[in-house]
C-alpha cells in the first residue's frame, strides 16, 4: 500500500472501493480531519497492520485453546489451522489482497521492476558461483563448511535493492568504480 501510493500506481479513489481500506480511512478522516490526505493514508496503513495482527493473534490463541493444541505435534495433527484470521477479517483482507494483485503487483511498471530484479539476482548468483573470489572475504570462509549455493543465496537475500543494483554495476559496468 505504502509503495503503491507513493509511486502513484495506487490512487485513493481506487482504494475507496476496498471495504477494509474505506472503513478505516474514513474513520481516521473523521477523527483527524486536520491531518490531511497523506498523514491519514499512512495512519490507515498502520491501523490496518495493527488490526490484522491483533485479529490473527487473538483468534489464533482462541483456536489453540479450542483445539487443545499445546505442542508442535498437536498443531500438525489438528483438524484445522490454528493460526488464522477470523472469518470476517479473512474475507476483508482477501478483498484487499485481490485489489493489490490486480492493481499493484501485476501493474506493468511493477512487473518491469520485478524482471529487472530477477535479472540482477540471477546474474549476481551465476557470477559468484563461477568465481568465488568475487565474494567478500568474510563469506568465502564459509564455503568449506556450507553449500556454496546456500552461502551465495544468503548473501543475496541480505542485500538491499540499492546494494544489489550497485553490486551489479560494479561487476558489469566498465566505467563503475570498484
PDB file of C-alpha atoms in Angstrom:
ATOM      1  CA  UNK A   1       0.000   0.000   0.000  1.00  0.00           C
ATOM      2  CA  UNK A   2       2.717   2.418   1.015  1.00  0.00           C
ATOM      3  CA  UNK A   3       4.804   1.851  -2.103  1.00  0.00           C
ATOM      4  CA  UNK A   4       1.741   1.824  -4.339  1.00  0.00           C
ATOM      5  CA  UNK A   5       0.522   5.168  -3.021  1.00  0.00           C
ATOM      6  CA  UNK A   6       3.988   6.764  -3.099  1.00  0.00           C
ATOM      7  CA  UNK A   7       4.583   5.640  -6.683  1.00  0.00           C
ATOM      8  CA  UNK A   8       1.187   6.858  -7.837  1.00  0.00           C
ATOM      9  CA  UNK A   9       0.283   3.392  -9.104  1.00  0.00           C
ATOM     10  CA  UNK A  10      -2.480   3.217  -6.500  1.00  0.00           C
ATOM     11  CA  UNK A  11      -4.928   6.047  -6.008  1.00  0.00           C
ATOM     12  CA  UNK A  12      -7.039   6.880  -3.002  1.00  0.00           C
ATOM     13  CA  UNK A  13     -10.096   6.864  -5.267  1.00  0.00           C
ATOM     14  CA  UNK A  14      -9.431   3.243  -6.257  1.00  0.00           C
ATOM     15  CA  UNK A  15      -8.650   2.196  -2.676  1.00  0.00           C
ATOM     16  CA  UNK A  16     -12.000   3.563  -1.550  1.00  0.00           C
ATOM     17  CA  UNK A  17     -13.585   0.615  -3.390  1.00  0.00           C
ATOM     18  CA  UNK A  18     -11.892  -1.735  -0.906  1.00  0.00           C
ATOM     19  CA  UNK A  19     -14.110  -2.007   2.188  1.00  0.00           C
ATOM     20  CA  UNK A  20     -11.286  -2.642   4.678  1.00  0.00           C
ATOM     21  CA  UNK A  21      -9.434   0.459   3.473  1.00  0.00           C
ATOM     22  CA  UNK A  22     -12.528   2.643   3.150  1.00  0.00           C
ATOM     23  CA  UNK A  23     -13.875   1.986   6.646  1.00  0.00           C
ATOM     24  CA  UNK A  24     -10.540   2.647   8.334  1.00  0.00           C
ATOM     25  CA  UNK A  25      -9.565   5.641   6.185  1.00  0.00           C
ATOM     26  CA  UNK A  26     -12.931   7.345   6.638  1.00  0.00           C
ATOM     27  CA  UNK A  27     -12.811   6.748  10.402  1.00  0.00           C
ATOM     28  CA  UNK A  28      -9.414   8.455  10.568  1.00  0.00           C
ATOM     29  CA  UNK A  29     -10.582  11.294   8.310  1.00  0.00           C
ATOM     30  CA  UNK A  30     -13.464  11.943  10.715  1.00  0.00           C
ATOM     31  CA  UNK A  31     -11.285  11.661  13.800  1.00  0.00           C
ATOM     32  CA  UNK A  32      -8.403  13.729  12.420  1.00  0.00           C
ATOM     33  CA  UNK A  33      -9.723  15.920   9.578  1.00  0.00           C
ATOM     34  CA  UNK A  34      -6.882  18.388  10.021  1.00  0.00           C
ATOM     35  CA  UNK A  35      -4.218  15.761   9.303  1.00  0.00           C
ATOM     36  CA  UNK A  36      -4.838  15.674   5.582  1.00  0.00           C
ATOM     37  CA  UNK A  37      -4.652  13.019   2.926  1.00  0.00           C
ATOM     38  CA  UNK A  38      -1.038  11.808   3.236  1.00  0.00           C
ATOM     39  CA  UNK A  39      -0.979  11.518   7.000  1.00  0.00           C
ATOM     40  CA  UNK A  40      -4.305   9.722   7.083  1.00  0.00           C
ATOM     41  CA  UNK A  41      -3.151   7.310   4.366  1.00  0.00           C
ATOM     42  CA  UNK A  42      -0.120   6.352   6.439  1.00  0.00           C
ATOM     43  CA  UNK A  43      -2.219   6.230   9.600  1.00  0.00           C
ATOM     44  CA  UNK A  44      -4.678   3.940   7.799  1.00  0.00           C
ATOM     45  CA  UNK A  45      -1.866   1.594   6.807  1.00  0.00           C
ATOM     46  CA  UNK A  46      -0.640   1.468  10.419  1.00  0.00           C
ATOM     47  CA  UNK A  47      -4.198   0.894  11.613  1.00  0.00           C
ATOM     48  CA  UNK A  48      -4.705  -1.947   9.127  1.00  0.00           C
ATOM     49  CA  UNK A  49      -1.464  -3.615  10.196  1.00  0.00           C
ATOM     50  CA  UNK A  50      -2.460  -3.354  13.861  1.00  0.00           C
ATOM     51  CA  UNK A  51      -5.948  -4.660  13.133  1.00  0.00           C
ATOM     52  CA  UNK A  52      -4.617  -7.647  11.178  1.00  0.00           C
ATOM     53  CA  UNK A  53      -2.001  -8.524  13.785  1.00  0.00           C
ATOM     54  CA  UNK A  54      -4.446  -8.205  16.656  1.00  0.00           C
ATOM     55  CA  UNK A  55      -7.101 -10.272  14.852  1.00  0.00           C
ATOM     56  CA  UNK A  56      -4.791 -13.136  13.907  1.00  0.00           C
ATOM     57  CA  UNK A  57      -3.158 -13.188  17.351  1.00  0.00           C
ATOM     58  CA  UNK A  58      -6.402 -13.183  19.340  1.00  0.00           C
ATOM     59  CA  UNK A  59      -8.155 -15.632  17.026  1.00  0.00           C
ATOM     60  CA  UNK A  60      -5.157 -17.962  16.989  1.00  0.00           C
ATOM     61  CA  UNK A  61      -4.884 -18.020  20.778  1.00  0.00           C
ATOM     62  CA  UNK A  62      -8.569 -18.946  20.937  1.00  0.00           C
ATOM     63  CA  UNK A  63      -8.056 -21.635  18.310  1.00  0.00           C
ATOM     64  CA  UNK A  64      -5.110 -23.111  20.210  1.00  0.00           C
ATOM     65  CA  UNK A  65      -7.292 -23.447  23.309  1.00  0.00           C
ATOM     66  CA  UNK A  66     -10.355 -24.695  21.410  1.00  0.00           C
ATOM     67  CA  UNK A  67      -8.333 -27.301  19.502  1.00  0.00           C
ATOM     68  CA  UNK A  68      -6.319 -28.348  22.568  1.00  0.00           C
ATOM     69  CA  UNK A  69      -3.009 -27.538  20.910  1.00  0.00           C
ATOM     70  CA  UNK A  70      -0.102 -27.493  23.315  1.00  0.00           C
ATOM     71  CA  UNK A  71       2.778 -28.622  21.142  1.00  0.00           C
ATOM     72  CA  UNK A  72       4.060 -28.584  17.571  1.00  0.00           C
ATOM     73  CA  UNK A  73       2.943 -32.201  17.177  1.00  0.00           C
ATOM     74  CA  UNK A  74      -0.569 -31.258  18.301  1.00  0.00           C
ATOM     75  CA  UNK A  75      -0.601 -28.484  15.694  1.00  0.00           C
ATOM     76  CA  UNK A  76       0.495 -30.843  12.922  1.00  0.00           C
ATOM     77  CA  UNK A  77      -2.258 -33.289  13.817  1.00  0.00           C
ATOM     78  CA  UNK A  78      -5.011 -30.698  14.317  1.00  0.00           C
ATOM     79  CA  UNK A  79      -8.134 -30.934  12.195  1.00  0.00           C
ATOM     80  CA  UNK A  80      -7.816 -27.298  11.101  1.00  0.00           C
ATOM     81  CA  UNK A  81      -5.289 -24.491  11.007  1.00  0.00           C
ATOM     82  CA  UNK A  82      -4.886 -22.835  14.372  1.00  0.00           C
ATOM     83  CA  UNK A  83      -3.226 -19.659  13.131  1.00  0.00           C
ATOM     84  CA  UNK A  84      -5.831 -17.777  11.139  1.00  0.00           C
ATOM     85  CA  UNK A  85      -7.830 -14.588  10.888  1.00  0.00           C
ATOM     86  CA  UNK A  86     -11.436 -14.514  11.996  1.00  0.00           C
ATOM     87  CA  UNK A  87     -13.801 -15.213   9.093  1.00  0.00           C
ATOM     88  CA  UNK A  88     -14.818 -11.560   8.644  1.00  0.00           C
ATOM     89  CA  UNK A  89     -11.273 -10.210   8.659  1.00  0.00           C
ATOM     90  CA  UNK A  90     -10.129 -13.032   6.372  1.00  0.00           C
ATOM     91  CA  UNK A  91     -12.801 -12.031   3.859  1.00  0.00           C
ATOM     92  CA  UNK A  92     -11.948  -8.316   4.096  1.00  0.00           C
ATOM     93  CA  UNK A  93      -8.217  -8.999   3.876  1.00  0.00           C
ATOM     94  CA  UNK A  94      -8.834 -11.287   0.893  1.00  0.00           C
ATOM     95  CA  UNK A  95     -10.568  -8.423  -0.908  1.00  0.00           C
ATOM     96  CA  UNK A  96      -7.604  -6.132  -0.165  1.00  0.00           C
ATOM     97  CA  UNK A  97      -5.138  -8.758  -1.427  1.00  0.00           C
ATOM     98  CA  UNK A  98      -7.165  -9.240  -4.600  1.00  0.00           C
ATOM     99  CA  UNK A  99      -7.188  -5.482  -5.150  1.00  0.00           C
ATOM    100  CA  UNK A 100      -3.415  -5.266  -4.636  1.00  0.00           C
ATOM    101  CA  UNK A 101      -2.722  -8.140  -7.042  1.00  0.00           C
ATOM    102  CA  UNK A 102      -4.934  -6.652  -9.727  1.00  0.00           C
ATOM    103  CA  UNK A 103      -3.838  -3.028  -9.319  1.00  0.00           C
ATOM    104  CA  UNK A 104      -0.282  -3.108  -7.969  1.00  0.00           C
ATOM    105  CA  UNK A 105       1.583  -6.408  -8.138  1.00  0.00           C
ATOM    106  CA  UNK A 106       0.505  -7.103 -11.723  1.00  0.00           C
ATOM    107  CA  UNK A 107       0.912  -3.488 -12.860  1.00  0.00           C
ATOM    108  CA  UNK A 108       3.267  -3.230 -15.835  1.00  0.00           C
ATOM    109  CA  UNK A 109       5.669  -0.902 -14.003  1.00  0.00           C
ATOM    110  CA  UNK A 110       5.948  -3.297 -11.067  1.00  0.00           C
ATOM    111  CA  UNK A 111       6.357  -6.280 -13.393  1.00  0.00           C
ATOM    112  CA  UNK A 112       9.159  -4.466 -15.250  1.00  0.00           C
ATOM    113  CA  UNK A 113      10.974  -3.846 -11.982  1.00  0.00           C
ATOM    114  CA  UNK A 114      10.489  -7.492 -10.980  1.00  0.00           C
ATOM    115  CA  UNK A 115      12.031  -8.632 -14.266  1.00  0.00           C
ATOM    116  CA  UNK A 116      14.998  -6.314 -13.715  1.00  0.00           C
ATOM    117  CA  UNK A 117      15.443  -7.541 -10.135  1.00  0.00           C
ATOM    118  CA  UNK A 118      15.327 -11.165 -11.261  1.00  0.00           C
ATOM    119  CA  UNK A 119      17.951 -10.478 -13.944  1.00  0.00           C
ATOM    120  CA  UNK A 120      20.225  -8.735 -11.446  1.00  0.00           C
ATOM    121  CA  UNK A 121      19.957 -11.521  -8.876  1.00  0.00           C
ATOM    122  CA  UNK A 122      20.335 -14.280 -11.468  1.00  0.00           C
ATOM    123  CA  UNK A 123      23.486 -12.679 -12.904  1.00  0.00           C
ATOM    124  CA  UNK A 124      24.992 -11.963  -9.500  1.00  0.00           C
ATOM    125  CA  UNK A 125      24.321 -15.549  -8.406  1.00  0.00           C
ATOM    126  CA  UNK A 126      25.843 -17.019 -11.565  1.00  0.00           C
ATOM    127  CA  UNK A 127      28.880 -14.772 -11.364  1.00  0.00           C
ATOM    128  CA  UNK A 128      29.549 -15.620  -7.710  1.00  0.00           C
ATOM    129  CA  UNK A 129      29.107 -19.326  -8.472  1.00  0.00           C
ATOM    130  CA  UNK A 130      31.591 -19.080 -11.346  1.00  0.00           C
ATOM    131  CA  UNK A 131      34.156 -17.053  -9.410  1.00  0.00           C
ATOM    132  CA  UNK A 132      34.118 -17.316  -5.611  1.00  0.00           C
ATOM    133  CA  UNK A 133      36.933 -14.764  -5.346  1.00  0.00           C
ATOM    134  CA  UNK A 134      34.349 -12.046  -6.088  1.00  0.00           C
ATOM    135  CA  UNK A 135      32.586 -12.769  -2.807  1.00  0.00           C
ATOM    136  CA  UNK A 136      33.585 -10.783   0.257  1.00  0.00           C
ATOM    137  CA  UNK A 137      36.312 -12.460   2.327  1.00  0.00           C
ATOM    138  CA  UNK A 138      34.033 -12.944   5.331  1.00  0.00           C
ATOM    139  CA  UNK A 139      31.725 -15.083   3.157  1.00  0.00           C
ATOM    140  CA  UNK A 140      34.407 -17.107   1.400  1.00  0.00           C
ATOM    141  CA  UNK A 141      35.485 -18.639   4.720  1.00  0.00           C
ATOM    142  CA  UNK A 142      32.060 -20.341   4.933  1.00  0.00           C
ATOM    143  CA  UNK A 143      32.412 -22.090   1.576  1.00  0.00           C
ATOM    144  CA  UNK A 144      34.326 -25.011   3.108  1.00  0.00           C
ATOM    145  CA  UNK A 145      31.636 -25.819   5.671  1.00  0.00           C
ATOM    146  CA  UNK A 146      28.432 -24.846   3.852  1.00  0.00           C
ATOM    147  CA  UNK A 147      26.991 -25.411   0.398  1.00  0.00           C
ATOM    148  CA  UNK A 148      28.221 -22.717  -1.969  1.00  0.00           C
ATOM    149  CA  UNK A 149      24.699 -22.124  -3.247  1.00  0.00           C
ATOM    150  CA  UNK A 150      23.443 -21.548   0.316  1.00  0.00           C
ATOM    151  CA  UNK A 151      26.215 -19.045   1.116  1.00  0.00           C
ATOM    152  CA  UNK A 152      25.545 -17.086  -2.069  1.00  0.00           C
ATOM    153  CA  UNK A 153      21.755 -17.185  -1.629  1.00  0.00           C
ATOM    154  CA  UNK A 154      22.084 -15.928   1.939  1.00  0.00           C
ATOM    155  CA  UNK A 155      24.385 -13.143   0.762  1.00  0.00           C
ATOM    156  CA  UNK A 156      21.944 -12.103  -1.964  1.00  0.00           C
ATOM    157  CA  UNK A 157      18.970 -12.330   0.394  1.00  0.00           C
ATOM    158  CA  UNK A 158      20.691  -9.935   2.778  1.00  0.00           C
ATOM    159  CA  UNK A 159      21.253  -7.277   0.116  1.00  0.00           C
ATOM    160  CA  UNK A 160      19.063  -4.221  -0.062  1.00  0.00           C
ATOM    161  CA  UNK A 161      17.737  -3.329  -3.501  1.00  0.00           C
ATOM    162  CA  UNK A 162      20.167  -0.433  -3.755  1.00  0.00           C
ATOM    163  CA  UNK A 163      23.151  -2.557  -2.710  1.00  0.00           C
ATOM    164  CA  UNK A 164      22.278  -5.294  -5.237  1.00  0.00           C
ATOM    165  CA  UNK A 165      21.971  -2.716  -8.039  1.00  0.00           C
ATOM    166  CA  UNK A 166      25.294  -1.145  -7.077  1.00  0.00           C
ATOM    167  CA  UNK A 167      26.981  -4.547  -6.872  1.00  0.00           C
ATOM    168  CA  UNK A 168      25.634  -5.382 -10.316  1.00  0.00           C
ATOM    169  CA  UNK A 169      27.036  -2.107 -11.655  1.00  0.00           C
ATOM    170  CA  UNK A 170      30.420  -2.688 -10.000  1.00  0.00           C
ATOM    171  CA  UNK A 171      30.665  -6.127 -11.584  1.00  0.00           C
ATOM    172  CA  UNK A 172      29.220  -5.497 -15.032  1.00  0.00           C
ATOM    173  CA  UNK A 173      29.592  -1.803 -15.906  1.00  0.00           C
ATOM    174  CA  UNK A 174      33.120  -0.960 -17.103  1.00  0.00           C
ATOM    175  CA  UNK A 175      33.033   2.686 -16.041  1.00  0.00           C
ATOM    176  CA  UNK A 176      31.887   1.940 -12.476  1.00  0.00           C
ATOM    177  CA  UNK A 177      34.475   2.130  -9.715  1.00  0.00           C
ATOM    178  CA  UNK A 178      35.356  -0.920  -7.687  1.00  0.00           C
TER     179      UNK A 178
END
